[in-house]
Structures are given as structure tokens and as C-alpha cells.
Coordinates of C-alpha atoms and ligand atoms in Angstrom, one line a residue:
M1 CA 57.5 120.2 109.1
T2 CA 58.9 118.3 106.2
K3 CA 57.7 115.1 104.3
L4 CA 61.3 114.1 103.8
D5 CA 61.3 111.1 106.2
S6 CA 59.1 109.0 103.8
T7 CA 60.6 106.9 101.1
Q8 CA 57.7 108.2 99.0
A9 CA 59.3 111.6 99.1
V10 CA 60.4 112.8 95.6
I11 CA 63.8 114.4 95.5
G12 CA 64.8 116.9 92.9
V13 CA 68.4 117.6 91.8
V14 CA 69.2 120.7 89.8
G15 CA 72.5 120.5 87.9
A16 CA 73.5 117.2 86.3
G17 CA 77.3 117.6 86.4
A18 CA 79.7 115.5 88.4
M19 CA 78.1 116.2 91.8
G20 CA 74.4 116.3 90.7
A21 CA 74.7 112.9 89.0
G22 CA 76.3 111.5 92.2
I23 CA 73.7 112.9 94.5
A24 CA 70.9 111.7 92.2
Q25 CA 72.5 108.2 92.2
I26 CA 72.6 107.8 95.9
A27 CA 69.1 109.2 96.4
A28 CA 67.7 106.9 93.8
T29 CA 69.4 103.8 95.1
S30 CA 68.0 104.6 98.5
G31 CA 64.6 103.9 96.9
R32 CA 63.4 107.4 96.3
K33 CA 62.1 108.8 93.1
V34 CA 64.6 111.4 91.8
L35 CA 63.9 114.2 89.2
I36 CA 67.1 115.6 87.7
F37 CA 67.2 118.8 85.7
D38 CA 70.0 120.6 83.9
Q39 CA 69.7 123.7 81.7
R40 CA 72.1 122.1 79.2
E41 CA 70.2 120.1 76.6
G42 CA 70.6 116.4 77.1
A43 CA 72.8 116.7 80.2
A44 CA 70.2 115.1 82.5
E45 CA 69.8 112.1 80.2
T46 CA 73.6 111.8 79.9
A47 CA 73.9 111.9 83.7
R48 CA 71.3 109.1 84.0
A49 CA 73.2 107.0 81.5
T50 CA 76.5 107.6 83.3
M51 CA 75.0 106.6 86.7
L52 CA 73.6 103.3 85.2
K53 CA 76.9 102.6 83.5
R54 CA 78.7 103.1 86.8
M55 CA 76.4 100.8 88.6
Q56 CA 76.5 98.2 85.8
D57 CA 80.3 98.2 86.1
R58 CA 80.0 97.6 89.8
L59 CA 77.5 94.8 89.2
A60 CA 80.0 93.2 86.7
K61 CA 82.6 93.3 89.5
G62 CA 80.2 91.8 92.0
K63 CA 80.2 95.0 94.1
T64 CA 76.4 95.6 93.8
T65 CA 73.2 93.7 93.1
Q66 CA 70.9 93.6 90.0
D67 CA 68.2 94.8 92.4
A68 CA 70.2 98.0 93.1
V69 CA 70.8 98.6 89.4
D70 CA 67.0 98.1 88.7
T71 CA 66.1 100.5 91.6
L72 CA 68.4 103.1 90.1
A73 CA 67.0 102.7 86.6
R74 CA 63.4 102.8 87.9
N75 CA 63.9 105.9 90.1
V76 CA 65.9 108.4 88.1
H77 CA 63.9 110.6 85.8
P78 CA 65.3 113.4 83.7
A79 CA 63.2 116.6 84.1
A80 CA 62.4 118.8 81.1
S81 CA 62.2 122.0 83.1
L82 CA 62.5 123.4 86.6
N83 CA 58.7 123.4 86.8
D84 CA 58.8 119.6 87.0
M85 CA 60.2 119.9 90.5
A86 CA 56.7 120.8 91.8
P87 CA 56.1 117.4 93.6
C88 CA 59.5 117.4 95.4
A89 CA 59.9 117.2 99.2
L90 CA 63.6 118.2 98.7
V91 CA 65.5 119.9 95.9
V92 CA 69.3 119.8 96.0
E93 CA 70.9 122.4 93.8
A94 CA 74.3 121.4 92.3
I95 CA 74.8 123.9 89.5
I96 CA 77.9 126.0 88.8
E97 CA 79.6 127.7 91.7
D98 CA 78.1 131.2 91.1
L99 CA 76.0 133.1 93.7
D100 CA 73.8 134.9 91.2
A101 CA 73.0 131.7 89.3
K102 CA 72.2 129.8 92.5
R103 CA 70.0 132.6 93.8
A104 CA 68.1 132.7 90.5
V105 CA 67.5 128.9 90.7
F106 CA 66.3 129.2 94.4
S107 CA 64.0 132.1 93.7
Q108 CA 62.4 130.2 90.8
L109 CA 62.0 127.1 92.9
V110 CA 60.3 129.0 95.7
D111 CA 57.4 129.7 93.3
I112 CA 57.3 126.1 92.0
V113 CA 57.5 123.8 95.0
A114 CA 55.2 123.3 97.9
A115 CA 55.7 125.5 101.1
D116 CA 57.1 122.5 103.0
C117 CA 59.7 121.5 100.4
V118 CA 63.2 121.7 101.7
L119 CA 65.7 123.6 99.5
A120 CA 69.4 122.7 99.8
S121 CA 72.6 123.8 98.1
N122 CA 75.7 121.6 97.5
T123 CA 77.9 124.7 97.2
S124 CA 81.5 124.2 98.4
S125 CA 82.2 127.9 99.2
L126 CA 79.2 130.2 99.0
P127 CA 77.4 131.1 102.2
I128 CA 74.1 129.3 102.4
G129 CA 72.7 132.4 104.1
A130 CA 73.7 134.5 101.0
I131 CA 71.8 132.1 98.7
A132 CA 68.8 132.2 101.0
K133 CA 68.9 136.0 101.4
G134 CA 65.5 137.7 100.8
L135 CA 63.7 134.4 100.0
A136 CA 60.4 133.5 101.7
Q137 CA 60.7 130.8 104.4
P138 CA 64.4 130.8 104.9
E139 CA 63.9 128.2 107.6
R140 CA 63.6 125.5 105.0
I141 CA 66.9 126.4 103.3
A142 CA 70.2 124.6 104.3
G143 CA 73.4 123.3 102.8
L144 CA 73.9 119.7 101.9
H145 CA 77.6 119.5 101.0
F146 CA 78.6 116.2 99.5
F147 CA 82.2 115.2 98.5
N148 CA 83.5 114.0 95.2
P149 CA 83.0 111.2 94.1
V150 CA 79.6 111.2 95.8
P151 CA 78.9 107.4 95.6
V152 CA 82.3 106.7 97.3
M153 CA 82.6 109.5 99.9
K154 CA 80.5 108.9 102.9
L155 CA 80.6 112.3 104.5
V156 CA 78.0 115.0 104.0
E157 CA 78.1 118.3 105.8
V158 CA 74.6 119.5 106.7
I159 CA 75.0 123.3 106.8
R160 CA 72.7 125.3 109.2
T161 CA 72.2 129.0 108.7
P162 CA 70.8 131.1 111.6
D163 CA 67.4 130.7 110.0
T164 CA 67.4 127.0 109.2
S165 CA 64.8 125.2 111.4
D166 CA 65.7 122.2 113.6
A167 CA 63.1 120.1 111.8
V168 CA 64.8 120.7 108.5
I169 CA 68.3 119.9 109.9
A170 CA 66.9 116.7 111.5
A171 CA 65.2 115.7 108.3
L172 CA 68.4 116.2 106.2
M173 CA 70.4 114.3 108.8
A174 CA 68.0 111.3 108.7
L175 CA 67.8 111.3 104.9
S176 CA 71.6 111.4 104.6
R177 CA 71.9 108.4 106.9
D178 CA 69.2 106.6 104.9
M179 CA 71.3 107.2 101.8
G180 CA 74.2 105.5 103.5
R181 CA 76.1 108.7 104.3
T182 CA 77.5 110.0 107.6
P183 CA 76.1 113.5 108.1
V184 CA 77.7 116.1 110.3
E185 CA 75.9 119.3 111.2
V186 CA 78.1 122.4 110.5
R187 CA 77.6 126.1 111.0
D188 CA 77.4 128.2 107.9
T189 CA 80.9 129.7 107.8
P190 CA 83.5 130.1 105.0
G191 CA 84.9 126.7 103.9
F192 CA 82.4 125.0 106.2
L193 CA 84.3 122.3 108.1
V194 CA 86.4 120.1 105.9
N195 CA 87.6 122.8 103.5
F196 CA 88.6 125.0 106.5
G197 CA 90.1 122.3 108.6
G198 CA 92.1 120.9 105.7
R199 CA 94.2 124.0 105.4
A200 CA 96.7 123.2 108.1
Y201 CA 98.2 120.0 106.6
T202 CA 99.1 121.4 103.2
T203 CA 100.1 124.9 104.2
E204 CA 102.4 123.8 106.9
G205 CA 104.1 121.4 104.4
L206 CA 104.5 124.4 102.1
A207 CA 105.9 126.5 105.0
L208 CA 108.6 123.9 105.6
V209 CA 109.6 123.9 102.0
Q210 CA 109.6 127.8 102.0
E211 CA 112.0 127.7 104.9
C212 CA 114.2 125.1 103.1
V213 CA 113.8 122.7 106.1
A214 CA 113.1 119.7 103.8
S215 CA 112.0 118.8 100.3
P216 CA 108.4 117.8 99.3
A217 CA 109.5 114.2 99.0
Q218 CA 111.0 114.2 102.4
I219 CA 108.0 115.8 104.0
D220 CA 105.6 113.4 102.3
A221 CA 107.7 110.4 103.4
V222 CA 107.7 111.5 107.1
M223 CA 104.0 112.2 107.2
R224 CA 103.3 108.7 105.7
D225 CA 105.8 106.6 107.6
C226 CA 105.8 108.3 111.0
C227 CA 102.3 109.7 111.3
G228 CA 100.2 107.3 109.3
F229 CA 98.7 109.7 106.7
R230 CA 97.8 107.9 103.5
M231 CA 99.4 110.7 101.5
G232 CA 101.9 113.5 102.2
P233 CA 100.8 117.1 101.7
F234 CA 102.5 117.4 98.3
E235 CA 101.2 114.2 96.7
L236 CA 97.8 115.2 98.0
M237 CA 98.0 118.6 96.4
D238 CA 99.1 117.0 93.2
L239 CA 96.2 114.6 93.3
T240 CA 93.5 117.2 94.0
G241 CA 95.1 119.7 91.6
V242 CA 96.7 123.1 92.5
D243 CA 93.9 124.7 90.4
V244 CA 91.4 123.4 93.0
N245 CA 93.4 123.6 96.3
Y246 CA 95.1 127.0 95.7
P247 CA 91.7 128.9 95.2
V248 CA 90.2 127.1 98.2
T249 CA 93.2 128.0 100.4
A250 CA 93.1 131.6 99.2
F251 CA 89.4 131.8 99.7
V252 CA 89.5 130.4 103.2
H253 CA 92.4 132.7 104.1
Q254 CA 90.7 135.8 102.8
S255 CA 87.4 134.9 104.4
H256 CA 89.0 134.7 107.8
Y257 CA 90.6 138.2 107.4
S258 CA 94.0 136.9 106.5
D259 CA 94.4 134.8 109.6
P260 CA 98.1 133.7 109.4
R261 CA 97.1 130.2 110.5
L262 CA 95.5 129.7 107.1
R263 CA 98.2 131.4 105.0
S264 CA 99.8 129.6 102.1
T265 CA 103.2 130.4 100.5
P266 CA 104.3 132.0 97.2
L267 CA 105.3 128.6 95.8
H268 CA 101.6 127.4 95.9
R269 CA 100.5 130.4 93.8
Y270 CA 103.6 130.0 91.6
M271 CA 102.5 126.4 90.7
L272 CA 99.2 127.7 89.6
D273 CA 100.7 130.5 87.6
V274 CA 103.1 128.2 85.7
G275 CA 100.3 125.6 85.2
Q276 CA 102.0 122.8 87.1
L277 CA 98.8 121.7 88.6
G278 CA 99.7 118.1 89.6
R279 CA 98.8 114.8 88.1
K280 CA 96.3 116.4 85.6
T281 CA 99.1 118.3 83.9
Q282 CA 101.7 115.6 84.5
R283 CA 103.7 118.1 86.5
G284 CA 103.1 119.5 89.9
F285 CA 105.3 119.2 93.0
F286 CA 106.4 116.0 91.4
D287 CA 107.0 115.0 87.8
Y288 CA 104.5 112.5 86.3
R289 CA 105.7 112.6 82.7
D290 CA 106.7 109.4 80.9
G291 CA 110.1 108.3 82.1
A292 CA 110.2 110.6 85.1
T293 CA 110.9 109.0 88.4
K294 CA 109.6 110.3 91.6
P295 CA 112.4 111.8 93.7
E296 CA 113.3 109.8 96.7
A297 CA 113.2 111.1 100.2
K298 CA 117.0 110.9 100.1
G299 CA 118.7 110.3 103.5
P300 CA 122.0 111.7 104.6
D301 CA 125.3 109.9 103.9
A302 CA 126.0 107.4 106.6
G303 CA 129.5 107.0 108.1
Q304 CA 130.7 104.7 110.8
P305 CA 128.5 104.5 113.9
P306 CA 129.9 106.4 116.9
K307 CA 131.6 104.4 119.7
A308 CA 129.4 106.3 122.2
V309 CA 127.0 109.3 122.4
S310 CA 126.0 111.7 125.1
V311 CA 122.4 112.5 125.7
L312 CA 121.1 116.0 126.4
E313 CA 118.0 116.1 128.6
P314 CA 117.3 112.4 128.4
S315 CA 113.8 111.3 127.8
E316 CA 112.3 107.8 128.4
R317 CA 111.8 107.4 124.6
L318 CA 115.3 108.4 123.8
R319 CA 116.8 106.0 126.4
T320 CA 114.6 103.1 125.2
L321 CA 115.6 103.8 121.5
L322 CA 119.3 103.9 122.3
A323 CA 119.1 100.8 124.5
D324 CA 117.3 98.9 121.6
L325 CA 120.1 100.0 119.3
G326 CA 122.7 98.9 121.8
V327 CA 124.4 102.3 121.8
S328 CA 126.8 103.2 124.6
V329 CA 125.7 106.3 126.4
L330 CA 128.4 108.5 128.1
D331 CA 127.8 109.8 131.6
A332 CA 128.8 113.3 130.3
D333 CA 129.8 115.0 127.1
D334 CA 133.4 114.0 126.2
G335 CA 133.9 116.9 123.9
A336 CA 134.1 114.7 120.7
S337 CA 131.1 112.4 120.5
P338 CA 127.6 113.2 119.1
I339 CA 125.2 114.8 121.5
L340 CA 121.7 113.5 121.0
A341 CA 118.4 115.1 122.1
A342 CA 114.7 114.6 121.5
P343 CA 113.2 118.1 121.7
T344 CA 109.6 119.0 121.6
G345 CA 108.9 122.2 119.7
E346 CA 112.4 123.5 120.0
D347 CA 115.0 123.6 117.2
C348 CA 118.7 122.8 117.6
A349 CA 119.8 126.4 117.7
A350 CA 117.4 127.2 120.6
L351 CA 118.3 124.0 122.4
G352 CA 122.0 124.6 122.0
A353 CA 121.6 128.2 123.2
R354 CA 119.5 127.2 126.2
T355 CA 121.6 124.3 127.4
G356 CA 125.1 125.5 126.3
A357 CA 125.6 122.2 124.4
D358 CA 128.0 122.3 121.4
H359 CA 125.7 122.9 118.5
R360 CA 128.2 121.4 116.0
R361 CA 127.8 118.0 117.6
L362 CA 124.1 118.3 118.4
V363 CA 121.8 116.0 116.5
A364 CA 118.0 116.1 117.4
L365 CA 115.7 113.1 116.8
D366 CA 111.9 113.5 116.4
L367 CA 110.6 110.8 118.7
A368 CA 107.0 112.2 119.0
F369 CA 105.6 109.7 116.5
D370 CA 106.3 106.2 115.1
V371 CA 110.0 105.8 114.3
S372 CA 110.0 102.1 113.4
K373 CA 110.1 102.8 109.7
R374 CA 111.7 106.2 109.5
I375 CA 113.5 108.6 111.8
T376 CA 114.0 112.3 111.3
L377 CA 117.4 113.8 112.3
M378 CA 117.8 117.6 112.7
T379 CA 120.9 119.7 113.1
A380 CA 121.8 123.3 113.7
P381 CA 123.5 125.7 111.3
G382 CA 127.3 125.1 111.4
N383 CA 126.9 121.5 112.3
D384 CA 129.6 118.9 111.8
G385 CA 128.5 116.8 108.9
A386 CA 130.7 113.9 110.0
I387 CA 128.8 113.7 113.3
L388 CA 125.5 113.6 111.5
A389 CA 126.8 110.8 109.3
Q390 CA 127.8 108.9 112.4
V391 CA 124.4 109.2 113.9
A392 CA 122.7 108.3 110.6
A393 CA 124.8 105.1 110.6
L394 CA 123.1 104.1 113.9
F395 CA 119.7 104.0 112.1
T396 CA 120.3 103.1 108.5
P397 CA 120.5 99.3 109.1
S398 CA 117.0 99.3 110.5
R399 CA 115.0 102.2 109.1
A400 CA 115.0 105.1 106.6
V401 CA 116.6 108.3 107.8
T402 CA 115.4 111.9 106.9
A403 CA 117.9 114.6 107.7
I404 CA 116.4 118.1 107.8
A405 CA 117.6 121.7 108.5
D406 CA 116.8 123.3 111.8
S407 CA 113.0 123.6 112.5
P408 CA 111.1 124.1 115.7
G409 CA 109.1 120.9 115.8
F410 CA 110.9 119.1 113.0
I411 CA 108.4 118.1 110.2
A412 CA 105.9 115.8 111.9
Q413 CA 105.5 117.7 115.2
R414 CA 105.0 120.9 113.3
I415 CA 102.4 119.7 110.8
C416 CA 100.5 117.5 113.3
A417 CA 100.4 120.3 115.9
M418 CA 99.1 122.7 113.2
V419 CA 96.4 120.2 112.2
A420 CA 95.5 119.6 115.9
N421 CA 95.5 123.3 116.7
L422 CA 93.2 124.2 113.8
G423 CA 90.8 121.4 114.9
C424 CA 90.8 122.9 118.4
E425 CA 90.0 126.3 116.8
M426 CA 87.1 124.8 114.9
A427 CA 85.7 123.5 118.2
Q428 CA 86.3 126.9 119.8
M429 CA 84.4 128.5 117.0
G430 CA 81.5 126.1 117.5
L431 CA 81.7 125.1 113.9
A432 CA 80.5 121.6 114.8
Q433 CA 80.4 119.3 117.9
P434 CA 84.0 118.1 118.8
D435 CA 83.4 114.5 117.9
D436 CA 81.7 115.5 114.6
I437 CA 84.9 117.6 113.8
D438 CA 86.9 114.4 114.1
T439 CA 84.4 112.3 112.0
A440 CA 84.3 114.9 109.2
M441 CA 88.1 115.2 109.0
R442 CA 88.6 111.5 109.0
L443 CA 85.9 110.8 106.3
G444 CA 86.4 113.9 104.2
L445 CA 90.2 114.0 104.1
N446 CA 91.1 110.4 104.9
Y447 CA 93.1 111.5 108.0
P448 CA 94.2 108.6 110.2
K449 CA 92.8 110.5 113.2
G450 CA 90.5 113.5 113.6
P451 CA 92.3 116.6 114.8
L452 CA 91.0 116.4 118.4
E453 CA 91.8 112.7 118.6
L454 CA 95.3 113.6 117.3
T455 CA 95.5 116.3 120.0
D456 CA 94.7 113.7 122.7
A457 CA 97.1 111.2 121.2
M458 CA 100.0 113.7 121.3
G459 CA 98.7 115.1 124.6
P460 CA 97.0 118.5 124.7
D461 CA 99.9 119.9 126.8
T462 CA 102.5 118.6 124.3
V463 CA 100.6 120.2 121.4
F464 CA 100.2 123.4 123.4
G465 CA 104.0 123.3 124.1
I466 CA 104.9 122.8 120.4
M467 CA 102.6 125.7 119.4
T468 CA 104.0 128.0 122.1
Q469 CA 107.6 127.2 121.1
L470 CA 106.8 127.8 117.5
Q471 CA 105.1 131.1 118.2
N472 CA 107.9 132.3 120.5
L473 CA 110.8 131.1 118.2
T474 CA 109.3 132.4 115.0
G475 CA 107.5 135.4 116.2
D476 CA 104.7 134.4 113.8
D477 CA 101.1 134.4 115.0
R478 CA 100.4 131.6 112.5
Y479 CA 101.5 129.4 115.5
R480 CA 99.4 131.0 118.2
P481 CA 97.7 128.3 120.2
S482 CA 93.9 128.0 120.1
Q483 CA 92.3 129.0 123.3
W484 CA 90.4 125.7 123.2
L485 CA 93.7 123.9 123.3
R486 CA 95.2 126.1 126.0
R487 CA 92.3 125.6 128.4
R488 CA 92.3 121.9 128.0
A489 CA 96.1 121.7 128.3
Q490 CA 96.1 123.8 131.4
L491 CA 93.3 121.8 133.0
G492 CA 94.6 118.4 132.0
L493 CA 91.4 117.6 130.0
S494 CA 90.8 115.8 126.7
A495 CA 90.6 118.0 123.7
L496 CA 87.1 116.5 123.2
T497 CA 85.8 118.0 126.5
R498 CA 83.0 120.5 125.9
Ligands
NAD1 N1 83.4 118.9 92.0 C1 83.6 118.8 93.3 O1 84.6 118.3 93.8 C2 82.6 119.5 94.3 C3 82.6 119.0 95.6 C4 81.6 119.6 96.5 C5 80.8 120.5 96.0 N2 80.9 121.0 94.7 C6 79.9 122.0 94.3 O2 78.9 121.4 93.6 C7 78.4 122.2 92.6 C8 78.5 121.5 91.2 O3 79.8 121.1 91.0 P1 80.1 120.1 89.8 O4 81.6 119.7 90.0 O5 79.1 119.0 89.7 O6 80.0 121.0 88.5 P2 79.8 120.6 87.0 O7 80.4 121.7 86.2 O8 80.3 119.2 86.8 O9 78.2 120.6 86.8 C9 77.4 121.8 86.9 C10 76.2 121.5 86.1 O10 75.2 122.5 86.4 C11 74.6 122.9 85.1 N3 74.0 124.2 85.3 C12 74.6 125.4 85.3 N4 73.8 126.4 85.5 C13 72.5 125.8 85.7 C14 71.2 126.3 85.9 N5 71.0 127.6 86.1 N6 70.2 125.4 86.0 C15 70.4 124.1 85.8 N7 71.6 123.6 85.5 C16 72.7 124.4 85.5 C17 75.7 122.8 84.1 O11 75.1 122.6 82.8 C18 76.4 121.6 84.6 O12 75.9 120.4 84.0 C19 79.2 123.5 92.7 O13 78.5 124.4 93.5 C20 80.5 123.0 93.3 O14 81.1 124.1 94.0 C21 81.7 120.4 93.8

């Protein structure tokens, strides 16, 4: 049993850095008394002053009330030593990311707090079970993983070890809600949910660059304009910093026994080695130095639009698009005009080989997502540049055009299928409930849809088809479909079906 459900419960926070100060702030503004301790002299007082300044700034902008500022000021108390945590119903540890240091804090706390005090760690990568190892009453130990900046980010992962009791999980979920967060229960596995699930988006972007399919600027533009992501994978990595996202990627990859689904590319490591970490160093995948301009997602040269085109394996979407553009479609290939196709998961080389179409005049269009702002055109090796220019000219009056090298699944199908497939794998692993996986990925990473919603929007059979094609054409098990996905695709079920 825990006392946590009462607003009289005292909450302890150990570590008054960026995360500890944020956790203390939201706990205190929820009306609870908070004791905050840091081993660094004066750090807890500084953290309190920072929290108050942050809230006062919000008050000045009319984003909070005087009452909330007063509640914070009244409730946050710097603690002089760990011994002061004795009255706490919950202590959240947010010290440096070091297993021995965290274990030392937990073993001291066990002797200080009451037997029913819940002990939680905000670690982003260490197993909660390893922190709890050997401690008495492991059922009261759990993870409480907040995201930075804590007062802004609504998600909290409540991490359950095999020993954590149901009552402790329920109490942490209820407390998180009371602090205005959206909690999601997650199994204690490397990377938990968000840091694991977030690997597909960035690493598949890097894989496309590694294969010289497209540039970072082109990939970012497609993911924003066609798929509704707020940021492309490269601007996202530049924002979080390669010094943060590379180690997390390497850690998650190693922890899963080098599963190729989670593999990054040498360029990622190279950026770290040369110190081009992103915005914080003014250079990353893009240049942020004074006077530098962000490279445009440059389109192909456009020529004169073709008089007519032929269509390979016509789809409803392709017919509609060509009808909207008023393009004349030939009954059969005339041996000279562009041949258009809208493949799913196949590249132009495979499509040409399978159908016998002239690969030099073959131009593939990615119609799997929104093409109202931007369209992706793909060609095979040895393509006729003049044909590509003709096809580009059909679109340039109405939308941006991205021309890429041959790639099974273009840019968007590939990245989205990888995000969807990893989401399905998380469901297969029982990391969290399917709808919680979606909630966590939307709130933790700002994705427009959770990965299982994305699977349903694309169609589980379509995602399965893209992954199967990618696996067959590349021979790379990075693209093996999740069994969760295969079963739902084969049975015609939603990806959210348990
Ligand atoms: N920063 C993030 O984006 C983020 C996000 C989620 C989780 N986390 C995790 O939260 C924890 C804290 O991260 P942070 O970014 O706030 O770090 P930080 O470096 O800003 O703060 C850590 C604080 O802990 C104090 N400290 C170190 N050892 C201590 C001890 N034995 N007892 C008391 N205080 C001690 C330090 O003096 C420092 O003030 C880490 O485990 C980190 O992995 C960080």
C-alpha cells in the first residue's frame, strides 16, 4: 500500500539538475510539499529559484496564475541532506546517469524512508531492475521517466519491473495524472518505449543518405510536406544533438543484440567524432553559422510537359492525379513517351525487370501519402534525364518536386513503414498496451500519428507489403516484418487488435 494518493503526501526529489527541477516544479504546483536535495552545495536552492523565475515569466505572459506561483513557492523546500527525505511518500531520483551512483542513493534511501515509501528513478537508459537489485522491498521500486523540459512535456513512462507491485504502479499512474501528465505503463526494457520506438525514423533517414537516395534536406522536406511530421529526421537530430541521439541509438542497438532494425550508419558516428553535433555547435547535418543558408530540397530541372504519358499498372490514385492534371494517357506505350507508375515497396529497377517496361523512360511517383504540396519522383539507373524533366514539368506549376535515386519504397513509404513496423514490434514484445504505444510516441516525439495508427492509416497489408519488398530486394533483415504486423495484415485486422 502507498500513501501517495493524498495531496498531503510529501514528495522527495534527489538531484536538482534540469530534470529534478522540472519534476519538483510539477509536483509542487499540483499542491504537494516537495523536498529537493542535491549533493552539490547550493544546487537545490538554485533549482528552486529557477523554477520560480520560470513560473514568474509565465505569469508575466499571462500563462499562469499568481495562485500557481504562490503554490510553488510555498511547496518547494531545499533539503540539506538525504536524511530529510524521511517523511516522503515518494522519492524520485534524478541524479547523473550512473548505475553505481543511483544504487548508492537507493540503498541509503531504504534506510531513511518509511517501508511504504515508493522509490522511483528517472533514468533514461539504466534498467530499473538493476537499480533495485538486492534492495529490500523491490515491489516499491519503479521507473518514472519524464521528458525534457518536464513542465512542457506531458508524457511520463511508468516503468514496471517484474517485482513492482500493482499498487505502486497504480499510485504512480494516478499521481502522474494529478500532476497534469499522461502516464503510460511500460515494461522495464532497454530504451523503455519512446527511446526504443524513436530509432526507426532517424536511422531510416540515415540509411537513405547512406545509399545516396536523397539528401538530408530532401528527406526532411518529404517527411514534413507529405507525411505531416513537424520535423524531418535530420533537423530533429540537429535539434536534440548528435551527442545525445547517437549514444541512445548505439545503446538501444547494442542492448537488442545488434538487431539490424535498430542499426544506424557510419555518418551518424562520424558527425559525433568531428563534433558537428547540430544546433548547439552551429553545425550538424545543416549549417547554422552566421550567414549560412539552409540547403533547399532542390527539385529536378523541369522541361516541357509531355504531350502524353503511358501508365504502368494503373492505380486509382494515379488515374485521379493524372485526370486532375489534365494529362493525356496513352492506351499503350508508344516507345517514346514517359511511362509512369506508382509502386508500393518496389524500386524502378525491380518494376522494370518484372514488367519489361523500358527503365529509361520509367518514372515512379510516391502516391502513398499527401502529394498536394510535394511529390516524389524516382527513376532507375540509366534513366533518360529528359524524360524526368518532362514529368517534373507536369507538377512544378502546382507543387514542389523531389527527384530521388532508385529506392524500394521511395523516402516516405520506407521511413513510415519502418516507424510502423517498429511500433508493431513494440506491441509484439508487450512493451506497453497498443494504444499506449501510440499515445507515448505522439506525446514523446511529436509524431503526427502513433505507429499503430500509422499502420492502420497506410493499411497493415500495405505496410507488410512494403517491408517484405524491402527485405526481399535488399536482402537485409533490417526490413523483416514484425510478426505482429504479419498476423494482422494476413487476417485483415487493425494493428491495434490485441
Ligand atoms: N536531460 C534529459 O533530457 C533527460 C530526460 C529524461 C531522463 N533524464 C535522466 O534524468 C537524470 C538527470 O538528468 P539531468 O539532465 O537532470 O542531469 P543534470 O546533470 O542536469 O543533473 C543531475 C544533478 O544530480 C546531482 N547529483 C549527482 N550525483 C548526486 C548524488 N549522489 N546525490 C544527489 N545529487 C546528485 C548533480 O549535482 C546534478 O545537479 C539522468 O538519469 C538522466 O538520464 C534526462
